[in-house]
PDB file of C-alpha atoms and ligand atoms in Angstrom:
ATOM      1  CA  MET A   1      52.023  41.862 -65.264  1.00  0.00           C
ATOM      2  CA  SER A   2      53.898  38.576 -65.031  1.00  0.00           C
ATOM      3  CA  ASP A   3      57.460  38.586 -66.375  1.00  0.00           C
ATOM      4  CA  THR A   4      56.903  35.560 -68.528  1.00  0.00           C
ATOM      5  CA  ILE A   5      53.759  34.514 -70.249  1.00  0.00           C
ATOM      6  CA  ASN A   6      52.439  30.999 -69.713  1.00  0.00           C
ATOM      7  CA  THR A   7      53.800  29.055 -72.665  1.00  0.00           C
ATOM      8  CA  THR A   8      51.076  26.429 -72.638  1.00  0.00           C
ATOM      9  CA  LYS A   9      47.785  28.179 -71.946  1.00  0.00           C
ATOM     10  CA  LEU A  10      47.084  31.801 -71.316  1.00  0.00           C
ATOM     11  CA  ARG A  11      45.171  32.125 -68.039  1.00  0.00           C
ATOM     12  CA  MET A  12      42.262  34.526 -67.690  1.00  0.00           C
ATOM     13  CA  LEU A  13      40.652  35.001 -64.289  1.00  0.00           C
ATOM     14  CA  ALA A  14      36.895  35.660 -64.469  1.00  0.00           C
ATOM     15  CA  VAL A  15      35.085  37.453 -61.656  1.00  0.00           C
ATOM     16  CA  ALA A  16      31.312  38.034 -61.473  1.00  0.00           C
ATOM     17  CA  GLY A  17      29.794  40.914 -59.541  1.00  0.00           C
ATOM     18  CA  SER A  18      26.656  39.040 -58.579  1.00  0.00           C
ATOM     19  CA  LEU A  19      26.327  36.364 -55.908  1.00  0.00           C
ATOM     20  CA  ARG A  20      22.963  34.814 -56.680  1.00  0.00           C
ATOM     21  CA  GLN A  21      22.828  31.275 -58.055  1.00  0.00           C
ATOM     22  CA  ALA A  22      20.757  32.283 -61.095  1.00  0.00           C
ATOM     23  CA  SER A  23      22.933  35.290 -61.908  1.00  0.00           C
ATOM     24  CA  LEU A  24      23.137  36.108 -65.611  1.00  0.00           C
ATOM     25  CA  HIS A  25      26.703  37.307 -65.128  1.00  0.00           C
ATOM     26  CA  ARG A  26      27.844  34.098 -63.483  1.00  0.00           C
ATOM     27  CA  ALA A  27      26.217  32.130 -66.315  1.00  0.00           C
ATOM     28  CA  LEU A  28      27.803  34.458 -68.867  1.00  0.00           C
ATOM     29  CA  LEU A  29      31.268  33.789 -67.443  1.00  0.00           C
ATOM     30  CA  ARG A  30      30.607  30.037 -67.438  1.00  0.00           C
ATOM     31  CA  SER A  31      29.689  30.305 -71.125  1.00  0.00           C
ATOM     32  CA  LEU A  32      33.009  31.842 -72.111  1.00  0.00           C
ATOM     33  CA  GLN A  33      35.281  28.794 -72.153  1.00  0.00           C
ATOM     34  CA  GLU A  34      33.630  27.162 -75.160  1.00  0.00           C
ATOM     35  CA  LEU A  35      34.034  30.395 -77.160  1.00  0.00           C
ATOM     36  CA  ALA A  36      37.615  31.086 -76.102  1.00  0.00           C
ATOM     37  CA  PRO A  37      40.645  30.390 -78.315  1.00  0.00           C
ATOM     38  CA  SER A  38      41.955  26.858 -77.682  1.00  0.00           C
ATOM     39  CA  ASP A  39      45.109  28.142 -75.987  1.00  0.00           C
ATOM     40  CA  VAL A  40      43.160  30.159 -73.421  1.00  0.00           C
ATOM     41  CA  GLU A  41      42.068  28.851 -70.015  1.00  0.00           C
ATOM     42  CA  ILE A  42      39.342  30.723 -68.131  1.00  0.00           C
ATOM     43  CA  VAL A  43      39.280  30.244 -64.369  1.00  0.00           C
ATOM     44  CA  MET A  44      36.430  31.602 -62.260  1.00  0.00           C
ATOM     45  CA  PHE A  45      36.760  33.154 -58.834  1.00  0.00           C
ATOM     46  CA  ASP A  46      33.621  33.146 -56.666  1.00  0.00           C
ATOM     47  CA  LEU A  47      33.221  36.298 -54.578  1.00  0.00           C
ATOM     48  CA  LYS A  48      30.595  34.691 -52.318  1.00  0.00           C
ATOM     49  CA  GLY A  49      31.793  35.043 -48.736  1.00  0.00           C
ATOM     50  CA  MET A  50      34.141  37.959 -49.329  1.00  0.00           C
ATOM     51  CA  PRO A  51      33.531  40.376 -46.427  1.00  0.00           C
ATOM     52  CA  ILE A  52      32.785  44.044 -46.929  1.00  0.00           C
ATOM     53  CA  TYR A  53      36.061  45.937 -46.910  1.00  0.00           C
ATOM     54  CA  ASP A  54      36.947  47.037 -43.384  1.00  0.00           C
ATOM     55  CA  GLY A  55      40.323  48.609 -42.583  1.00  0.00           C
ATOM     56  CA  ASP A  56      40.166  47.193 -39.044  1.00  0.00           C
ATOM     57  CA  VAL A  57      39.873  43.660 -40.449  1.00  0.00           C
ATOM     58  CA  GLU A  58      42.709  44.353 -42.855  1.00  0.00           C
ATOM     59  CA  VAL A  59      45.162  45.373 -40.119  1.00  0.00           C
ATOM     60  CA  GLN A  60      44.412  42.115 -38.293  1.00  0.00           C
ATOM     61  CA  GLY A  61      45.333  40.196 -41.454  1.00  0.00           C
ATOM     62  CA  MET A  62      43.829  39.735 -44.894  1.00  0.00           C
ATOM     63  CA  PRO A  63      40.851  37.325 -44.772  1.00  0.00           C
ATOM     64  CA  ASP A  64      41.592  33.932 -46.387  1.00  0.00           C
ATOM     65  CA  ILE A  65      39.254  34.569 -49.306  1.00  0.00           C
ATOM     66  CA  VAL A  66      40.974  37.881 -50.021  1.00  0.00           C
ATOM     67  CA  GLN A  67      44.393  36.209 -49.926  1.00  0.00           C
ATOM     68  CA  ALA A  68      43.105  33.566 -52.339  1.00  0.00           C
ATOM     69  CA  PHE A  69      41.751  36.314 -54.605  1.00  0.00           C
ATOM     70  CA  HIS A  70      45.118  38.092 -54.573  1.00  0.00           C
ATOM     71  CA  GLN A  71      46.886  34.836 -55.479  1.00  0.00           C
ATOM     72  CA  GLU A  72      44.514  34.114 -58.345  1.00  0.00           C
ATOM     73  CA  ILE A  73      44.968  37.611 -59.761  1.00  0.00           C
ATOM     74  CA  GLU A  74      48.727  37.256 -59.476  1.00  0.00           C
ATOM     75  CA  ALA A  75      48.661  33.895 -61.265  1.00  0.00           C
ATOM     76  CA  ALA A  76      46.459  35.194 -64.073  1.00  0.00           C
ATOM     77  CA  ASP A  77      47.714  36.718 -67.309  1.00  0.00           C
ATOM     78  CA  GLY A  78      44.581  38.867 -67.419  1.00  0.00           C
ATOM     79  CA  VAL A  79      41.388  39.538 -65.485  1.00  0.00           C
ATOM     80  CA  ILE A  80      37.805  39.578 -66.820  1.00  0.00           C
ATOM     81  CA  TRP A  81      35.275  41.417 -64.657  1.00  0.00           C
ATOM     82  CA  ALA A  82      31.540  40.857 -65.300  1.00  0.00           C
ATOM     83  CA  THR A  83      29.366  43.421 -63.592  1.00  0.00           C
ATOM     84  CA  PRO A  84      25.644  43.999 -63.437  1.00  0.00           C
ATOM     85  CA  GLU A  85      24.433  47.577 -63.322  1.00  0.00           C
ATOM     86  CA  TYR A  86      22.843  48.578 -60.042  1.00  0.00           C
ATOM     87  CA  ASN A  87      21.290  52.025 -59.999  1.00  0.00           C
ATOM     88  CA  GLY A  88      23.462  53.378 -62.764  1.00  0.00           C
ATOM     89  CA  ALA A  89      26.804  52.053 -61.503  1.00  0.00           C
ATOM     90  CA  MET A  90      28.740  48.795 -61.000  1.00  0.00           C
ATOM     91  CA  SER A  91      27.440  46.394 -58.346  1.00  0.00           C
ATOM     92  CA  GLY A  92      28.654  46.748 -54.778  1.00  0.00           C
ATOM     93  CA  VAL A  93      29.960  43.174 -54.933  1.00  0.00           C
ATOM     94  CA  ILE A  94      32.384  43.994 -57.726  1.00  0.00           C
ATOM     95  CA  LYS A  95      33.448  47.327 -56.207  1.00  0.00           C
ATOM     96  CA  ASN A  96      34.174  45.556 -52.933  1.00  0.00           C
ATOM     97  CA  ALA A  97      36.344  43.010 -54.765  1.00  0.00           C
ATOM     98  CA  VAL A  98      38.229  45.786 -56.556  1.00  0.00           C
ATOM     99  CA  ASP A  99      38.758  47.548 -53.220  1.00  0.00           C
ATOM    100  CA  TRP A 100      40.199  44.415 -51.571  1.00  0.00           C
ATOM    101  CA  ALA A 101      42.340  43.662 -54.628  1.00  0.00           C
ATOM    102  CA  SER A 102      43.718  47.195 -54.563  1.00  0.00           C
ATOM    103  CA  ARG A 103      45.084  46.645 -51.044  1.00  0.00           C
ATOM    104  CA  LYS A 104      47.925  44.451 -52.301  1.00  0.00           C
ATOM    105  CA  LYS A 105      50.647  46.737 -53.533  1.00  0.00           C
ATOM    106  CA  GLY A 106      51.632  46.241 -57.149  1.00  0.00           C
ATOM    107  CA  LEU A 107      48.967  43.623 -57.822  1.00  0.00           C
ATOM    108  CA  LEU A 108      46.741  45.498 -60.244  1.00  0.00           C
ATOM    109  CA  ALA A 109      48.862  48.170 -61.922  1.00  0.00           C
ATOM    110  CA  LYS A 110      49.782  47.197 -65.490  1.00  0.00           C
ATOM    111  CA  LYS A 111      47.693  44.017 -65.316  1.00  0.00           C
ATOM    112  CA  PRO A 112      45.745  43.459 -68.552  1.00  0.00           C
ATOM    113  CA  THR A 113      42.022  43.516 -67.905  1.00  0.00           C
ATOM    114  CA  THR A 114      38.645  43.734 -69.581  1.00  0.00           C
ATOM    115  CA  VAL A 115      34.997  44.181 -68.641  1.00  0.00           C
ATOM    116  CA  ILE A 116      31.801  42.504 -69.783  1.00  0.00           C
ATOM    117  CA  SER A 117      28.224  43.154 -68.759  1.00  0.00           C
ATOM    118  CA  GLY A 118      24.626  42.504 -69.656  1.00  0.00           C
ATOM    119  CA  SER A 119      21.109  43.170 -68.514  1.00  0.00           C
ATOM    120  CA  PRO A 120      17.600  41.913 -69.078  1.00  0.00           C
ATOM    121  CA  GLY A 121      16.881  45.441 -70.333  1.00  0.00           C
ATOM    122  CA  SER A 122      17.864  47.118 -73.565  1.00  0.00           C
ATOM    123  CA  LEU A 123      21.167  48.818 -72.649  1.00  0.00           C
ATOM    124  CA  GLY A 124      23.381  45.984 -71.397  1.00  0.00           C
ATOM    125  CA  ALA A 125      24.554  47.754 -68.232  1.00  0.00           C
ATOM    126  CA  THR A 126      26.722  50.310 -70.012  1.00  0.00           C
ATOM    127  CA  LYS A 127      26.709  52.649 -67.018  1.00  0.00           C
ATOM    128  CA  GLY A 128      27.776  49.833 -64.720  1.00  0.00           C
ATOM    129  CA  GLN A 129      30.604  49.113 -67.091  1.00  0.00           C
ATOM    130  CA  GLU A 130      31.685  52.758 -67.303  1.00  0.00           C
ATOM    131  CA  SER A 131      31.972  53.128 -63.555  1.00  0.00           C
ATOM    132  CA  LEU A 132      33.974  49.898 -63.280  1.00  0.00           C
ATOM    133  CA  ARG A 133      36.280  50.953 -66.115  1.00  0.00           C
ATOM    134  CA  ALA A 134      36.881  54.260 -64.312  1.00  0.00           C
ATOM    135  CA  SER A 135      38.028  52.415 -61.167  1.00  0.00           C
ATOM    136  CA  LEU A 136      40.244  49.979 -63.080  1.00  0.00           C
ATOM    137  CA  ASN A 137      41.844  52.837 -65.031  1.00  0.00           C
ATOM    138  CA  HIS A 138      42.346  54.725 -61.778  1.00  0.00           C
ATOM    139  CA  LEU A 139      44.298  51.729 -60.477  1.00  0.00           C
ATOM    140  CA  GLY A 140      46.561  51.719 -63.518  1.00  0.00           C
ATOM    141  CA  MET A 141      45.264  48.454 -64.912  1.00  0.00           C
ATOM    142  CA  TYR A 142      45.630  48.106 -68.666  1.00  0.00           C
ATOM    143  CA  VAL A 143      41.951  48.088 -69.624  1.00  0.00           C
ATOM    144  CA  LEU A 144      41.031  46.854 -73.100  1.00  0.00           C
ATOM    145  CA  ALA A 145      39.215  49.842 -74.618  1.00  0.00           C
ATOM    146  CA  ARG A 146      37.637  48.157 -77.644  1.00  0.00           C
ATOM    147  CA  PRO A 147      35.736  46.062 -78.347  1.00  0.00           C
ATOM    148  CA  SER A 148      33.503  46.751 -75.387  1.00  0.00           C
ATOM    149  CA  LEU A 149      30.818  44.211 -74.716  1.00  0.00           C
ATOM    150  CA  ALA A 150      27.512  45.172 -73.109  1.00  0.00           C
ATOM    151  CA  ILE A 151      24.817  42.636 -73.944  1.00  0.00           C
ATOM    152  CA  PRO A 152      21.155  43.698 -73.909  1.00  0.00           C
ATOM    153  CA  GLN A 153      18.380  41.133 -73.257  1.00  0.00           C
ATOM    154  CA  LEU A 154      20.996  38.812 -71.827  1.00  0.00           C
ATOM    155  CA  ASP A 155      18.341  36.632 -70.200  1.00  0.00           C
ATOM    156  CA  LYS A 156      17.096  35.651 -73.665  1.00  0.00           C
ATOM    157  CA  LYS A 157      20.566  34.895 -75.024  1.00  0.00           C
ATOM    158  CA  LEU A 158      21.703  32.393 -72.415  1.00  0.00           C
ATOM    159  CA  ARG A 159      20.472  28.873 -71.792  1.00  0.00           C
ATOM    160  CA  ASP A 160      22.132  26.349 -69.469  1.00  0.00           C
ATOM    161  CA  ASP A 161      25.408  28.321 -69.405  1.00  0.00           C
ATOM    162  CA  HIS A 162      25.582  28.567 -73.194  1.00  0.00           C
ATOM    163  CA  ILE A 163      25.074  31.619 -75.378  1.00  0.00           C
ATOM    164  CA  ILE A 164      22.370  30.611 -77.806  1.00  0.00           C
ATOM    165  CA  ASP A 165      22.262  33.776 -79.891  1.00  0.00           C
ATOM    166  CA  GLU A 166      24.614  33.505 -82.885  1.00  0.00           C
ATOM    167  CA  SER A 167      25.530  37.180 -83.252  1.00  0.00           C
ATOM    168  CA  THR A 168      26.272  37.403 -79.510  1.00  0.00           C
ATOM    169  CA  GLN A 169      28.450  34.297 -79.810  1.00  0.00           C
ATOM    170  CA  LYS A 170      30.438  36.024 -82.535  1.00  0.00           C
ATOM    171  CA  PHE A 171      30.827  39.240 -80.515  1.00  0.00           C
ATOM    172  CA  VAL A 172      32.008  37.275 -77.495  1.00  0.00           C
ATOM    173  CA  ARG A 173      34.423  35.177 -79.546  1.00  0.00           C
ATOM    174  CA  ASP A 174      35.921  38.306 -81.165  1.00  0.00           C
ATOM    175  CA  TRP A 175      36.119  40.075 -77.807  1.00  0.00           C
ATOM    176  CA  LEU A 176      37.958  37.111 -76.223  1.00  0.00           C
ATOM    177  CA  GLN A 177      40.341  37.027 -79.173  1.00  0.00           C
ATOM    178  CA  SER A 178      40.962  40.778 -78.779  1.00  0.00           C
ATOM    179  CA  PHE A 179      41.641  40.342 -75.079  1.00  0.00           C
ATOM    180  CA  GLN A 180      44.102  37.545 -75.800  1.00  0.00           C
ATOM    181  CA  ASP A 181      45.854  39.770 -78.391  1.00  0.00           C
ATOM    182  CA  TRP A 182      45.900  42.612 -75.835  1.00  0.00           C
ATOM    183  CA  ILE A 183      47.606  40.405 -73.229  1.00  0.00           C
ATOM    184  CA  VAL A 184      50.150  39.106 -75.741  1.00  0.00           C
ATOM    185  CA  GLN A 185      50.931  42.646 -76.992  1.00  0.00           C
ATOM    186  CA  LEU A 186      51.477  43.914 -73.457  1.00  0.00           C
ATOM    187  CA  ASN A 187      53.842  41.071 -72.657  1.00  0.00           C
ATOM    188  CA  LYS A 188      56.080  41.666 -75.665  1.00  0.00           C
TER     189      LYS A 188
HETATM  190  C1  FNR B 201      19.078  46.418 -60.946  1.00  0.00           C
HETATM  191  N1  FNR B 201      18.981  46.290 -62.329  1.00  0.00           N
HETATM  192  C2  FNR B 201      19.340  47.348 -63.146  1.00  0.00           C
HETATM  193  N2  FNR B 201      19.428  47.200 -64.503  1.00  0.00           N
HETATM  194  C3  FNR B 201      19.845  48.229 -65.294  1.00  0.00           C
HETATM  195  O1  FNR B 201      19.919  48.083 -66.515  1.00  0.00           O
HETATM  196  N3  FNR B 201      20.164  49.447 -64.753  1.00  0.00           N
HETATM  197  C4  FNR B 201      20.107  49.675 -63.416  1.00  0.00           C
HETATM  198  O2  FNR B 201      20.433  50.749 -62.954  1.00  0.00           O
HETATM  199  C5  FNR B 201      19.678  48.604 -62.569  1.00  0.00           C
HETATM  200  N4  FNR B 201      19.616  48.761 -61.210  1.00  0.00           N
HETATM  201  C6  FNR B 201      19.401  47.670 -60.396  1.00  0.00           C
HETATM  202  C7  FNR B 201      19.513  47.806 -59.017  1.00  0.00           C
HETATM  203  C8  FNR B 201      19.352  46.719 -58.178  1.00  0.00           C
HETATM  204  C9  FNR B 201      19.535  46.875 -56.703  1.00  0.00           C
HETATM  205  C10 FNR B 201      19.045  45.452 -58.739  1.00  0.00           C
HETATM  206  C11 FNR B 201      18.888  44.240 -57.843  1.00  0.00           C
HETATM  207  C12 FNR B 201      18.893  45.310 -60.095  1.00  0.00           C
HETATM  208  C13 FNR B 201      18.595  45.007 -62.941  1.00  0.00           C
HETATM  209  C14 FNR B 201      19.813  44.119 -63.148  1.00  0.00           C
HETATM  210  O3  FNR B 201      20.451  44.518 -64.336  1.00  0.00           O
HETATM  211  C15 FNR B 201      19.379  42.672 -63.260  1.00  0.00           C
HETATM  212  O4  FNR B 201      18.764  42.292 -62.053  1.00  0.00           O
HETATM  213  C16 FNR B 201      20.519  41.733 -63.567  1.00  0.00           C
HETATM  214  O5  FNR B 201      20.000  40.505 -63.964  1.00  0.00           O
HETATM  215  C17 FNR B 201      21.462  41.548 -62.385  1.00  0.00           C
HETATM  216  O6  FNR B 201      22.565  40.746 -62.726  1.00  0.00           O
HETATM  217  P1  FNR B 201      22.655  39.181 -62.351  1.00  0.00           P
HETATM  218  O7  FNR B 201      22.402  39.038 -60.870  1.00  0.00           O
HETATM  219  O8  FNR B 201      21.575  38.482 -63.139  1.00  0.00           O
HETATM  220  O9  FNR B 201      24.026  38.779 -62.771  1.00  0.00           O
END
């Protein structure tokens, strides 16, 4: 956690666990800014190009993209992870990012964080979320417990990087407000 909170805008780093251009999770993260409180800035980090974790690579020096990821996490007041569910767990892309992030001592512990997910199906990737939450808790991150946000039929609720479903808009707005409150509380 940073010692002082940004007095102008609170900075949330948003990370999607899917690399494809048409990813619902990437679109979901792009839709957040317009629903965020006016004093919140949401910055996205693209995991495309991040290598699979390899201890031999690490000892030669952190790859540039991993160093950039570490810096963005450090600069953020809180981190939003958006993960699809693959075979009943978080995506490999997001787990790999968590693994690289965990290699910088002191970076993740006590950092406020939250998780969001969705699926074209009817459950919203709840199992993917649970497995990611377990890892983040294991690392000592301060994970927002409630509200949790797992959006079913996400493909029908997004259009051109906007959430078009009113009740989902409200859930997302409330969830962002709760995450902001969580960050502020933890920095008191
Ligand atoms: C999936 N999908 C999926 N969905 C789900 O609800 N539970 C699951 O266990 C899985 N498993 C799974 C495995 C693999 C390898 C793929 C490629 C997909 C479907 C998945 O939720 C859907 O493709 C999402 O749209 C993926 O997220 P993005 O890429 O749209 O962000």
